[in-house]
Tab-separated table of C-alpha atoms in Angstrom:
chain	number	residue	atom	x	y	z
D	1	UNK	CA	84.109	116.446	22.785
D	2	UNK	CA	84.688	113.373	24.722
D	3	UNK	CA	88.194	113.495	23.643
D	4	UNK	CA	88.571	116.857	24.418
D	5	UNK	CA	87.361	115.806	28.218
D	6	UNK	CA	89.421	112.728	28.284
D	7	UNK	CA	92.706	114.419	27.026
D	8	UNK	CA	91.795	117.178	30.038
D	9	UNK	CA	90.815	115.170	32.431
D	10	UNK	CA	94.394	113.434	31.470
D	11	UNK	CA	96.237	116.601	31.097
D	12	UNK	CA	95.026	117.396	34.734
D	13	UNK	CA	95.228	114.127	36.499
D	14	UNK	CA	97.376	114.289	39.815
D	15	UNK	CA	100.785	112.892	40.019
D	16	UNK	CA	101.448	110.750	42.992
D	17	UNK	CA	104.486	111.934	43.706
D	18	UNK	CA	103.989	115.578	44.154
D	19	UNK	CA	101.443	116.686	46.924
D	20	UNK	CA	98.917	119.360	46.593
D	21	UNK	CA	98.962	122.794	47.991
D	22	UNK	CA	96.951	122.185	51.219
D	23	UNK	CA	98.882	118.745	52.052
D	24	UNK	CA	102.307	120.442	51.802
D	25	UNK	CA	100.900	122.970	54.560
D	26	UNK	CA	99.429	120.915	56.739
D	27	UNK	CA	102.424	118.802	56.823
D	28	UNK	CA	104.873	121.385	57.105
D	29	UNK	CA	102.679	123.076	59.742
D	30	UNK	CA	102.447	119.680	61.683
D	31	UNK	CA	106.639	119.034	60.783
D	32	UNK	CA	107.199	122.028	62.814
D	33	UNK	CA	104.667	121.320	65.555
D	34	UNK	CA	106.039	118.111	66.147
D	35	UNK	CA	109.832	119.596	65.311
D	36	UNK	CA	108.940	122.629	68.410
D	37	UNK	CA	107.880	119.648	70.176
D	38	UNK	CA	111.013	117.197	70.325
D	39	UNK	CA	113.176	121.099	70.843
D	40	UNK	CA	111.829	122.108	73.440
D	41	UNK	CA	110.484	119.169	75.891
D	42	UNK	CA	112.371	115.929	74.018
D	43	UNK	CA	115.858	116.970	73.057
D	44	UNK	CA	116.390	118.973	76.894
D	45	UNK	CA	115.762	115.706	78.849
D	46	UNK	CA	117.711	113.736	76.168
D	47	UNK	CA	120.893	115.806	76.965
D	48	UNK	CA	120.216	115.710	80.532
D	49	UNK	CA	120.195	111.989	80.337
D	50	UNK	CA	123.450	111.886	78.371
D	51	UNK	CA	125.144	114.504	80.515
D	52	UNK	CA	123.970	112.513	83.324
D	53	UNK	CA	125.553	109.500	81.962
D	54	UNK	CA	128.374	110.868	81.007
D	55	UNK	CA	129.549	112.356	84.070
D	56	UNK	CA	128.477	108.917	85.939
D	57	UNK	CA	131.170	107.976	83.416
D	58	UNK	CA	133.714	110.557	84.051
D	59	UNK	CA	133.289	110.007	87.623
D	60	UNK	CA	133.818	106.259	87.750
D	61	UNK	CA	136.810	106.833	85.077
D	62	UNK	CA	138.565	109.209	88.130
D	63	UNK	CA	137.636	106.984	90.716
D	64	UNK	CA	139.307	103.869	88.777
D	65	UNK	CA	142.114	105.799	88.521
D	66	UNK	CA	142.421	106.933	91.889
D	67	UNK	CA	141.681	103.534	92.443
D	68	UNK	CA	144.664	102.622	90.738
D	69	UNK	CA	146.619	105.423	91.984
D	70	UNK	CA	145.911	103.913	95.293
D	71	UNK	CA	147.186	100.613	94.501
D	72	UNK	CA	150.149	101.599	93.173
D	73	UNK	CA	151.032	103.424	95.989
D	74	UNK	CA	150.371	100.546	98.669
D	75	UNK	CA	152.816	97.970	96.078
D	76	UNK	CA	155.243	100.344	96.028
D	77	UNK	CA	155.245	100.868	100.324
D	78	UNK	CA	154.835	96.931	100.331
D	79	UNK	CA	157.846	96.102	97.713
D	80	UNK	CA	159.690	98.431	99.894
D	81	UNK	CA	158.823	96.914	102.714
D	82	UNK	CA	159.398	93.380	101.193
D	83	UNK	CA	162.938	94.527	100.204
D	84	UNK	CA	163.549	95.821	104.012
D	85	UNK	CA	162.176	92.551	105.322
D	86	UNK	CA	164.846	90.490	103.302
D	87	UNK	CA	167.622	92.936	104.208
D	88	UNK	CA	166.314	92.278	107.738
D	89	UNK	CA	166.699	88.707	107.396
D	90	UNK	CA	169.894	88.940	105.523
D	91	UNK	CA	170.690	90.921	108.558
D	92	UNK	CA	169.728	88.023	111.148
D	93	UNK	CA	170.911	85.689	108.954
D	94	UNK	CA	174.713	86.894	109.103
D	95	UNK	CA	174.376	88.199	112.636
D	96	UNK	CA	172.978	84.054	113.516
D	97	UNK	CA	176.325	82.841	111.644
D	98	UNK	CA	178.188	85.099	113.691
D	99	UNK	CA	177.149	84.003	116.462
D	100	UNK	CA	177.064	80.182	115.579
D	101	UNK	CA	180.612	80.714	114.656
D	102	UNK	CA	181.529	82.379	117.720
D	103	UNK	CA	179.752	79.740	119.829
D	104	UNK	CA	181.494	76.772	118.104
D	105	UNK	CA	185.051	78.910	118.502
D	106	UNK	CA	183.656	79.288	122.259
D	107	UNK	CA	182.897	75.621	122.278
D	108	UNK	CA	185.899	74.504	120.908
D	109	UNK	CA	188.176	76.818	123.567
D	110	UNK	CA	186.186	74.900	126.511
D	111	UNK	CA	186.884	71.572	124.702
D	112	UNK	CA	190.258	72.317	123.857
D	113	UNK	CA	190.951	73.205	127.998
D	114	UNK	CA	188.636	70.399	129.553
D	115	UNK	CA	190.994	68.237	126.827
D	116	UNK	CA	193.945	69.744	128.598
D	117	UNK	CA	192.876	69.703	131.936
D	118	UNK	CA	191.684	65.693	131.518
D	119	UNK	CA	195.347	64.947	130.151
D	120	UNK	CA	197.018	67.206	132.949
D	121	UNK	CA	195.302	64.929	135.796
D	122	UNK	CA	196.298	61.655	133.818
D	123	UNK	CA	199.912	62.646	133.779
D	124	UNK	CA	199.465	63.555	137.714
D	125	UNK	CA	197.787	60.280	138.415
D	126	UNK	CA	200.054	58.372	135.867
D	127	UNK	CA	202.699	60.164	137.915
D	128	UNK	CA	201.193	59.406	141.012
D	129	UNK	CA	200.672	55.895	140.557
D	130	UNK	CA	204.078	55.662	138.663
D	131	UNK	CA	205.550	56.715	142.044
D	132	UNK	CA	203.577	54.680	144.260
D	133	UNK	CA	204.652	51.466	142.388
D	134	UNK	CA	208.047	52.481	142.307
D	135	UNK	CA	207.985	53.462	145.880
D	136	UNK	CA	205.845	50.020	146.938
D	137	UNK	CA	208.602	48.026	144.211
D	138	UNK	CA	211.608	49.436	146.405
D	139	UNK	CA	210.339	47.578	149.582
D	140	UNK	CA	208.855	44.617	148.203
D	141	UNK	CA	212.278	44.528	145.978
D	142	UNK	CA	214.288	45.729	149.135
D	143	UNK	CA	212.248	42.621	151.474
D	144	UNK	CA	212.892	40.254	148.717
D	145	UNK	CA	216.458	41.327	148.533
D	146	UNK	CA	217.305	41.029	152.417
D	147	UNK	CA	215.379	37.980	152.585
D	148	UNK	CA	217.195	36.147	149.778
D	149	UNK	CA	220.832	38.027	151.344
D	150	UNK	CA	219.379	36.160	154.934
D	151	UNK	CA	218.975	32.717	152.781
D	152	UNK	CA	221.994	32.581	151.357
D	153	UNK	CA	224.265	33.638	154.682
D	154	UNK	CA	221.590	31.555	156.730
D	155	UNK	CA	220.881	34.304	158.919
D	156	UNK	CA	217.448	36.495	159.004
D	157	UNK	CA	218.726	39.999	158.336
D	158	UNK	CA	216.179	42.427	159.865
D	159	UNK	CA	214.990	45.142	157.952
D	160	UNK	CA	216.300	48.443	159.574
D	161	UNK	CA	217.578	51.523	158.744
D	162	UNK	CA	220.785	50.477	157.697
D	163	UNK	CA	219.137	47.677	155.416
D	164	UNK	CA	217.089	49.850	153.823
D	165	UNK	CA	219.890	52.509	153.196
D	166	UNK	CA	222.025	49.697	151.372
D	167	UNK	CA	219.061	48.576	149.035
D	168	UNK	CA	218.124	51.949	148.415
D	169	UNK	CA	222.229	52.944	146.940
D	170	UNK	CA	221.629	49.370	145.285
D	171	UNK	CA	218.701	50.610	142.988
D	172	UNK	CA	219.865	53.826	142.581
D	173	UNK	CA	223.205	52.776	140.914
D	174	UNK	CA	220.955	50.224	139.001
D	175	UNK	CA	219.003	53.098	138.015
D	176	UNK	CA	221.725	55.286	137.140
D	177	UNK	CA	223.318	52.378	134.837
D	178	UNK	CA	220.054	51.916	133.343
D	179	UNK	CA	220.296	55.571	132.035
D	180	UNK	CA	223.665	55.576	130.891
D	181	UNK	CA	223.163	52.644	128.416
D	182	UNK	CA	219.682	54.302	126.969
């Protein structure tokens, strides 16, 4: 008989690995306590938090690209106003050789004349004093003349009208020969 109990007590021994009646209830009946639990009170302020997050997200995500939006808006208005600053300068650059060009034209025009005017009164006063010293030559040549005449006839000749008239025909015919042979 002590077999008989042993091979029993064998044939009924518990396998670890499968749980009895009342410890698959209790656990199933605490799985869904616990399961009710995390539905109803854990999960709803889990997907608030997420929603939460993820429209904290979606909002930043619009405002970057607004953001960007923005900025590519003000380098657009300030390439375009880059490009109308250099056409500007362009523009002031040409108009400032214009001008530079007109002034030196200007410049040159006053030149040229005050070069003109300059050379006009040297001819006048080359012509002035040319006539002066041919003027003053005639009656220092015209003195010299009647006062060598009066040393070779021995007599002073005065210097009167008469005088004068015959030194005067004297350099004019010298003059006139004077042009004949140039």
């Amino acid at each position: 008989m002590l077999t008989s109990t042993v091979t029993i007590a064998a044939a009924e021994s518990v396998n670890p690995l499968i749980p009895t009646l009342p410890d698959l209830v209790w656990g199933t009946l605490a799985f869904i306590i616990v399961l009710a639990f995390f539905w109803w009170k854990v999960l709803p302020s889990m997907n608030k938090a997420l929603d939460a997050r993820r429209d904290a997200i979606e909002g930043r995500i619009e405002a970057a690209e607004a953001a960007q939006a923005e900025a590519q808006a003000a380098l657009e208005k300030y390439t375009a106003q880059l490009a109308d600053a250099r056409a500007e300068a362009g523009r002031i650059r040409e108009q400032a050789r214009a001008d530079g060009t007109a002034i030196v034209a200007e410049l040159r025009d006053q030149a040229a004349a005050e070069a003109a005017r300059i050379t006009s009164n040297a001819h006048a006063q080359i012509e002035m004093e040319r006539l002066s010293a041919l003027t003053s030559l005639r009656s220092d040549v015209g003195s010299l003349a009647l006062d060598l005449a009066g040393g070779v006839i021995g007599e002073t000749l005065t210097e009167d009208a008469k005088a004068q008239a015959v030194v005067d025909r004297f350099l004019a015919e010298l003059e006139a020969s004077e042009k004949a042979t140039s």
